[in-house]
XYZ file of C-alpha atoms in Angstrom:
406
model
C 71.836 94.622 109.506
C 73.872 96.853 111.294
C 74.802 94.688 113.182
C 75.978 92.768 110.573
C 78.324 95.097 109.313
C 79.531 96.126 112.664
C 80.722 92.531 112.561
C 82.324 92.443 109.532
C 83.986 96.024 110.536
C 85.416 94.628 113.394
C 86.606 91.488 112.096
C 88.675 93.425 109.040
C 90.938 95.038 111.140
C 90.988 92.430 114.335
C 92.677 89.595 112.717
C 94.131 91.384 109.693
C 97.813 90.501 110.706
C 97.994 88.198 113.475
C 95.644 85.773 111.193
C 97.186 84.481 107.612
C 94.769 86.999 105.284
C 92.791 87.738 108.491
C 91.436 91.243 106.454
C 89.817 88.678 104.126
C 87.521 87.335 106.011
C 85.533 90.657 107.000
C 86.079 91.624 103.834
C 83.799 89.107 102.857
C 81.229 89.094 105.096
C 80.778 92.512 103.603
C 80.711 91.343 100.560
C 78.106 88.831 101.515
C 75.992 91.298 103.050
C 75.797 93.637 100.045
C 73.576 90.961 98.720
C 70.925 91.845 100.725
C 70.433 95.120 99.224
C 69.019 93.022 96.154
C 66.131 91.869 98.523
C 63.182 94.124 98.430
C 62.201 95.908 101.340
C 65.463 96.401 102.502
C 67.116 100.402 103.257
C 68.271 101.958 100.268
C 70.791 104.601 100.228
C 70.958 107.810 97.527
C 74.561 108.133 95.841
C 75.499 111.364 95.497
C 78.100 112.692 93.547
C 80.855 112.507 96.462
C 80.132 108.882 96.527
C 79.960 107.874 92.605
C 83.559 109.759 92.421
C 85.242 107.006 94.891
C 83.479 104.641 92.865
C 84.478 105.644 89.517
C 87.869 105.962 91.322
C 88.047 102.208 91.758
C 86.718 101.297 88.072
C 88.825 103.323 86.249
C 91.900 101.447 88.052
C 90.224 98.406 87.213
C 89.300 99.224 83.641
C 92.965 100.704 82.579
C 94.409 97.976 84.916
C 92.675 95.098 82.656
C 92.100 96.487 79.475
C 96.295 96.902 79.982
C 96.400 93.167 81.158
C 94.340 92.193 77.717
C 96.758 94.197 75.238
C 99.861 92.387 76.930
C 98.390 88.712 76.722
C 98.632 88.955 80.812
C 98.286 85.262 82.821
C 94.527 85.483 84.684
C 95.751 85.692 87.783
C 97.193 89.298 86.810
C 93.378 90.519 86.963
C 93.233 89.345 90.275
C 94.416 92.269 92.342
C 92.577 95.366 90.400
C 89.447 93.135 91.052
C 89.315 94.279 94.219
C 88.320 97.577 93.675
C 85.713 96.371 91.905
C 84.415 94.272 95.057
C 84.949 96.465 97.147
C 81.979 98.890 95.848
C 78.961 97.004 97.027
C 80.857 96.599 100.590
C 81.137 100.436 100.225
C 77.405 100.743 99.144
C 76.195 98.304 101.480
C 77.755 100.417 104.447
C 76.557 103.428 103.323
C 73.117 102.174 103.284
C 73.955 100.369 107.140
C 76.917 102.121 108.387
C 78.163 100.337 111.296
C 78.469 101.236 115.063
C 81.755 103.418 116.381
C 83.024 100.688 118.522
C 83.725 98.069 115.546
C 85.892 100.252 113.987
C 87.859 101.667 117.052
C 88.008 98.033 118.672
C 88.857 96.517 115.718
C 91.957 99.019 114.899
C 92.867 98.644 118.419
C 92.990 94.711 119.371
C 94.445 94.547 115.301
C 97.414 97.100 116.314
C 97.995 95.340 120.003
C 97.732 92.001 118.475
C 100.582 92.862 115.530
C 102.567 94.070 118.493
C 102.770 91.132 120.588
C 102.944 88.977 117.723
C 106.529 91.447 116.852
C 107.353 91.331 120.094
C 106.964 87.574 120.494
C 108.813 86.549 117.258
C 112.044 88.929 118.053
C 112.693 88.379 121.417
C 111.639 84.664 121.762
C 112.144 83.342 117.849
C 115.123 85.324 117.386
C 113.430 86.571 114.170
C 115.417 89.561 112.764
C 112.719 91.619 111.245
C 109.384 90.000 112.182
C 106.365 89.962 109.671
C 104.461 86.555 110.542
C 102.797 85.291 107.250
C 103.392 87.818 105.231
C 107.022 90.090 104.333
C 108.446 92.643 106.611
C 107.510 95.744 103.999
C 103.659 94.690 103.781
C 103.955 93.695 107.804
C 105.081 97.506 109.051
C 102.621 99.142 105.998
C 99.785 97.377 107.570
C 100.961 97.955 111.075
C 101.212 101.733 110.684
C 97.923 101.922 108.672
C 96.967 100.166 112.167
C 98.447 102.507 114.414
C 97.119 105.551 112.058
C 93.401 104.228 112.621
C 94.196 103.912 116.641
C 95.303 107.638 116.757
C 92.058 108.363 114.723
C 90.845 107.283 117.582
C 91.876 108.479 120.224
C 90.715 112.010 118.741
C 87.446 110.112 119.117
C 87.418 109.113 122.151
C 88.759 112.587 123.265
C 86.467 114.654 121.144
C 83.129 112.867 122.289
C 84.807 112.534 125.960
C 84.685 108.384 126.203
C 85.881 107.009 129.307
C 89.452 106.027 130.007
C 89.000 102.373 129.136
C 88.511 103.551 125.772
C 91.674 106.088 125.760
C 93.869 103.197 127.281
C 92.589 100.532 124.679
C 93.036 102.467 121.521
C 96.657 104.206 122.630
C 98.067 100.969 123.620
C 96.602 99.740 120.196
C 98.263 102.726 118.812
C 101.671 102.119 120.317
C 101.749 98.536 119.884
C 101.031 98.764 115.862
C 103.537 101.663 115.609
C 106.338 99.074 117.666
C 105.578 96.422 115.215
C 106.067 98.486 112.169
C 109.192 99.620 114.211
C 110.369 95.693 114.320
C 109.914 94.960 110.720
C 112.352 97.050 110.204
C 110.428 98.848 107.040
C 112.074 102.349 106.196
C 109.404 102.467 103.489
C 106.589 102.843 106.219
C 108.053 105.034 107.904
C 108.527 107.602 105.542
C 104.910 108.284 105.802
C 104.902 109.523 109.486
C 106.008 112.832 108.982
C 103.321 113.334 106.191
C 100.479 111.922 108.336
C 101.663 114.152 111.551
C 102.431 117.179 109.449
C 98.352 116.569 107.854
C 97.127 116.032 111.556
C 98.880 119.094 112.798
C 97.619 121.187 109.806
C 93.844 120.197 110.134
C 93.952 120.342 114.008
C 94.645 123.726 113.918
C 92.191 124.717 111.531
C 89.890 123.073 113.804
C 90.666 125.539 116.824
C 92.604 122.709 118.579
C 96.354 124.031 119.447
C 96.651 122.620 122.360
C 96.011 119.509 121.573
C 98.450 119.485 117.964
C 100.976 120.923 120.846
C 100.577 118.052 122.606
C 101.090 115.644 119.625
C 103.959 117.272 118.286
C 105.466 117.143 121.827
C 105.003 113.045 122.405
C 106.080 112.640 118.483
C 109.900 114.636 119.457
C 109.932 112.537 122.417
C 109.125 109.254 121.076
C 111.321 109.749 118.210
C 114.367 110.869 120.362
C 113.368 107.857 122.470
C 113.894 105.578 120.023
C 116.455 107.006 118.235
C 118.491 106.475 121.563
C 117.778 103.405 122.239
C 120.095 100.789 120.167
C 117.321 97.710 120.139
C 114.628 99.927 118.324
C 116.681 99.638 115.123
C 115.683 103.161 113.891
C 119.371 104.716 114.404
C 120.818 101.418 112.840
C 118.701 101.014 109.731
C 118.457 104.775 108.597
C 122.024 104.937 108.771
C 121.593 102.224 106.634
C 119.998 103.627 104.565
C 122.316 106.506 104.297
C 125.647 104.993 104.038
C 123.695 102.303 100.919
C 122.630 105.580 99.140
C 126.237 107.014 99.232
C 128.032 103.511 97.751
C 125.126 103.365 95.114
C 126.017 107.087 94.338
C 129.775 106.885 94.715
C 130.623 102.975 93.363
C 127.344 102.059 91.894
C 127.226 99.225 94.418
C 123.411 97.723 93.696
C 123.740 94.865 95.842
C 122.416 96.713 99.032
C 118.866 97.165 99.643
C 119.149 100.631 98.766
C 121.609 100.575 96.064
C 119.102 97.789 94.011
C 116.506 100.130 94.984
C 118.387 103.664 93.044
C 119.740 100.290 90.495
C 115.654 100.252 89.373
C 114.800 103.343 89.585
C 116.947 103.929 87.093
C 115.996 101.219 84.931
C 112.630 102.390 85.047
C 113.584 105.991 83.832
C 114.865 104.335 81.198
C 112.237 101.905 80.099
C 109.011 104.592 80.213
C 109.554 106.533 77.532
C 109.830 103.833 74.968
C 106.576 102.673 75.886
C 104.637 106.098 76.708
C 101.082 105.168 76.000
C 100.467 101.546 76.504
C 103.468 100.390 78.792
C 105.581 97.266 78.597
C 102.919 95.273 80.759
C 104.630 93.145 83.286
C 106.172 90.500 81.738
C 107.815 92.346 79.303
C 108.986 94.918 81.966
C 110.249 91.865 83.587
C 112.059 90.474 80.356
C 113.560 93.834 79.362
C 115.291 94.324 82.681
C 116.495 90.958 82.303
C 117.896 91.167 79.184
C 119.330 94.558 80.815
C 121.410 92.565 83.558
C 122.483 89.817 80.220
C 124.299 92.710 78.298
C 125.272 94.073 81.793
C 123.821 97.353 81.768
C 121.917 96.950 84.739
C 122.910 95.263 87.932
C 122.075 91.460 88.829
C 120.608 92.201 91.900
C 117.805 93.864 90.253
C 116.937 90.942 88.044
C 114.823 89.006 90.725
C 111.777 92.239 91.559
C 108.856 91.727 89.732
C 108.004 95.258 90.265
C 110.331 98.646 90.756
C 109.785 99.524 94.571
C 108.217 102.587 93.315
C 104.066 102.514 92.587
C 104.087 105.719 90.231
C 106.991 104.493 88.029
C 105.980 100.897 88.493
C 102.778 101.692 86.651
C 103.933 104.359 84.490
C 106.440 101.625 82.646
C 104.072 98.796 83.002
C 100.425 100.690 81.991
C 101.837 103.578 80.476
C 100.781 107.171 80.849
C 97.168 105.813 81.335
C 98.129 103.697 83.927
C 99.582 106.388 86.126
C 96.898 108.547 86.031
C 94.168 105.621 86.742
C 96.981 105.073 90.116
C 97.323 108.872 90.762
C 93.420 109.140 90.858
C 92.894 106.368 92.891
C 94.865 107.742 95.540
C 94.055 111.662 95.061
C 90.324 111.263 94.543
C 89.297 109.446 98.208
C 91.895 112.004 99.718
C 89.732 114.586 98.012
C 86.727 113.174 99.084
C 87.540 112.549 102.809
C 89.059 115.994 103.654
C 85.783 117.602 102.023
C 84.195 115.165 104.282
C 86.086 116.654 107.213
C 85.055 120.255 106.169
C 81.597 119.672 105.293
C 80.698 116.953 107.572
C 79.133 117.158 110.866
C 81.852 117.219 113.614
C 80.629 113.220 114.433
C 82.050 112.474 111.087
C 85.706 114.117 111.493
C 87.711 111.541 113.025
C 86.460 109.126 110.172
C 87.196 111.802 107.406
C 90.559 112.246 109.143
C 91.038 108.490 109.054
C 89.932 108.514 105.285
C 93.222 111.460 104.588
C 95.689 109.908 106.931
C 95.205 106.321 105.048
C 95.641 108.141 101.672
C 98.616 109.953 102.544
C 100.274 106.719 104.250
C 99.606 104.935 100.665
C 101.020 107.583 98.435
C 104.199 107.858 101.041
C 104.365 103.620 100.831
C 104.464 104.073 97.087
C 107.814 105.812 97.410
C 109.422 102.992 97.956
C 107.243 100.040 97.256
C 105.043 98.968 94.848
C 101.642 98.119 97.223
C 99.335 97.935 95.095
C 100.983 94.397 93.589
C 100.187 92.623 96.549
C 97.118 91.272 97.758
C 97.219 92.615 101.609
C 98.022 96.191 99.827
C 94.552 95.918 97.871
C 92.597 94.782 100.129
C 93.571 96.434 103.006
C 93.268 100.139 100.887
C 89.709 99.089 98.908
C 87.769 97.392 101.848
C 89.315 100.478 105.102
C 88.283 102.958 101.975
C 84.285 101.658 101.866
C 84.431 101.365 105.710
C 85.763 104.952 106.616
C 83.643 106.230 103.390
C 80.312 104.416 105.221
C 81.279 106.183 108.650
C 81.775 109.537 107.426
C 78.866 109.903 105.618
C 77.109 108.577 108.486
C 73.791 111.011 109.020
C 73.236 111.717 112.789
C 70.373 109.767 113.347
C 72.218 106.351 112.591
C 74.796 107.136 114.983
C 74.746 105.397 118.352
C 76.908 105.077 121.541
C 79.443 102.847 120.750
């Protein structure tokens, strides 16, 4: 059976983006394969309380998300996305009970973050394609690929802490580099607001481990990268954060909401105004949706902000949609795992830390995301934080004898 979810491990990250919903289909096989548990005779696995907080985690989401959904007269396909918190959990019990081996995660992350790159590279310099994302948009496209590049440099502190061979080192940093150029390409200033948070966690927890050196090292290629790419005109990180700048000054100076950043502040605002006349129970999203329509009729919002569905900002998205109750079910999604996974990394054996570190750095890349997008709306967002929560959950609770060479 491990075998079976090494597999499905493997496949999850692999194809996620250079296959239309290529997370899906690993997703399912571990879905699938939770169904065995129901057979007698098969391993079964003692939840502790660690493990019964991620879960609850995911069904209070669910349950606020829905029972929200039910008191708004939401469409069925609304129920959709919080359902996959609730599949996720026997894919998360299932690999607890058969954790899979090292090298399906590692590979996985690695061929997933190489093949996002090419596929960037391929679609801007021979399509002509202005901020590549292949089937799905360039915000979800440079999330996924830094969640990507985030699992690679997971590890390579892997492969360096249990002192793999090179082929290993050279795999998973050209995975790493390749994921990080694609989230570079899409041109998604969201992502990368979550790099300084990830390296300033890494740093932190590196040298509580005794490791100097090595967070000397990091910090070292991260200046030169950065001043790298800064300098170079084709990266697009000089161009778009000035951008982002000079959009943030019109908004502030004219009230110009037809930039990206300008509708951006335009929603923010709305939503600031929209919470606290629905405090405990929200608006729900269709009457979110009306409101800030009717908003733009009498003109007191801008038109550009009449098309989002959602307000480019997770916390207040759900706070004026779900209410109070709804942002605490998202703040404990998000702040319970990250518990769980840095008590992992200080309790754990040290075969479990680069999993545990995994487990914080893809909590902290979610709740920067959230800053300026709404992930947890889309499909890809979901399933790529519910299913990489159950697999770095099953690895870091590994126990020593069910780890193998990879």
């Amino acid at each position: 059976m491990i075998a079976y979810t090494s597999l499905a491990v493997f496949l999850f990250s692999a194809i996620a983006l250079v296959v239309p919903s290529g997370f899906s289909l690993g997703a399912l096989l571990l879905l699938l394969g939770s169904l065995a548990l129901l057979r007698t005779g098969t391993r079964g696995v003692r939840l502790d309380r660690a493990d019964w907080l991620v879960i609850a985690a995911f069904l209070l989401y669910f349950g606020v998300t829905a029972g929200n959904h039910l008191v708004h007269h939401a469409r069925p396909a609304e129920y959709d996305a919080p359902l996959r918190f609730v599949l996720a959990i026997p894919a998360l019990v299932l690999l607890r009970a058969y954790p899979p081996a090292s090298w399906s995660l590692w590979s996985g992350a690695a061929l997933g973050g190489i093949g996002a790159g090419l596929l960037s590279l391929w679609l801007a310099l021979v399509r002509h394609v202005d901020r590549p994302a292949a089937s799905t948009n360039p915000i979800q496209y440079g999330n996924i690929s830094l969640v990507l590049a985030m699992l690679c440099t997971c590890g390579l502190y892997w492969a360096i802490a249990e002192r793999r061979n090179a082929t290993w080192i050279i795999l998973l940093a050209t995975g790493a580099v390749l994921a990080a150029l694609a989230s570079l390409l899409s041109g998604s200033r969201g992502s990368w607001l979550a790099l300084p948070v990830c390296l300033a966690a890494a740093l932190y927890l590196m040298l509580r481990a005794g490791q100097a050196r090595l967070a000397a090292k990091l910090m070292a290629s991260c200046v030169i990268a950065l001043a790298l790419l800064w300098a170079i005109p084709q990266s697009g990180l000089r161009a778009r954060s000035q951008a982002a700048i000079s959009q943030a000054d019109q908004y502030q100076r004219h009230h110009d909401a037809d930039s990206s950043i300008g509708a951006r502040l335009a929603m923010l605002r709305i939503g600031w105004l929209m919470a606290p006349q629905h405090w405990l129970l929200g608006w729900g999203k269709q009457g979110m949706f009306d409101h800030k329509a009717s908003l733009v009729d009498q003109g007191l919002a801008a038109p550009s902000t009449r098309e989002h569905t959602h307000l480019h900002n997770e916390y207040l998205d759900a706070l004026v949609k779900r209410g109070v109750p709804g942002l605490l079910a998202t703040a404990l999604l998000y702040l319970v795992p990250l518990a769980a996974f840095a008590q992992a990394w200080a309790s754990r054996p040290p075969h479990a830390r680069p999993y545990a570190i995994a487990g914080v750095m893809l909590m902290l890349s979610y709740l920067a995301f959230g800053l300026t997008q709404a992930f947890l709306t889309h499909n890809n967002g979901v399933m790529i934080l519910a299913f990489l929560v159950a697999i770095l959950w099953g690895l870091a609770r590994r126990p020593p004898t069910l780890v193998t060479a990879p």
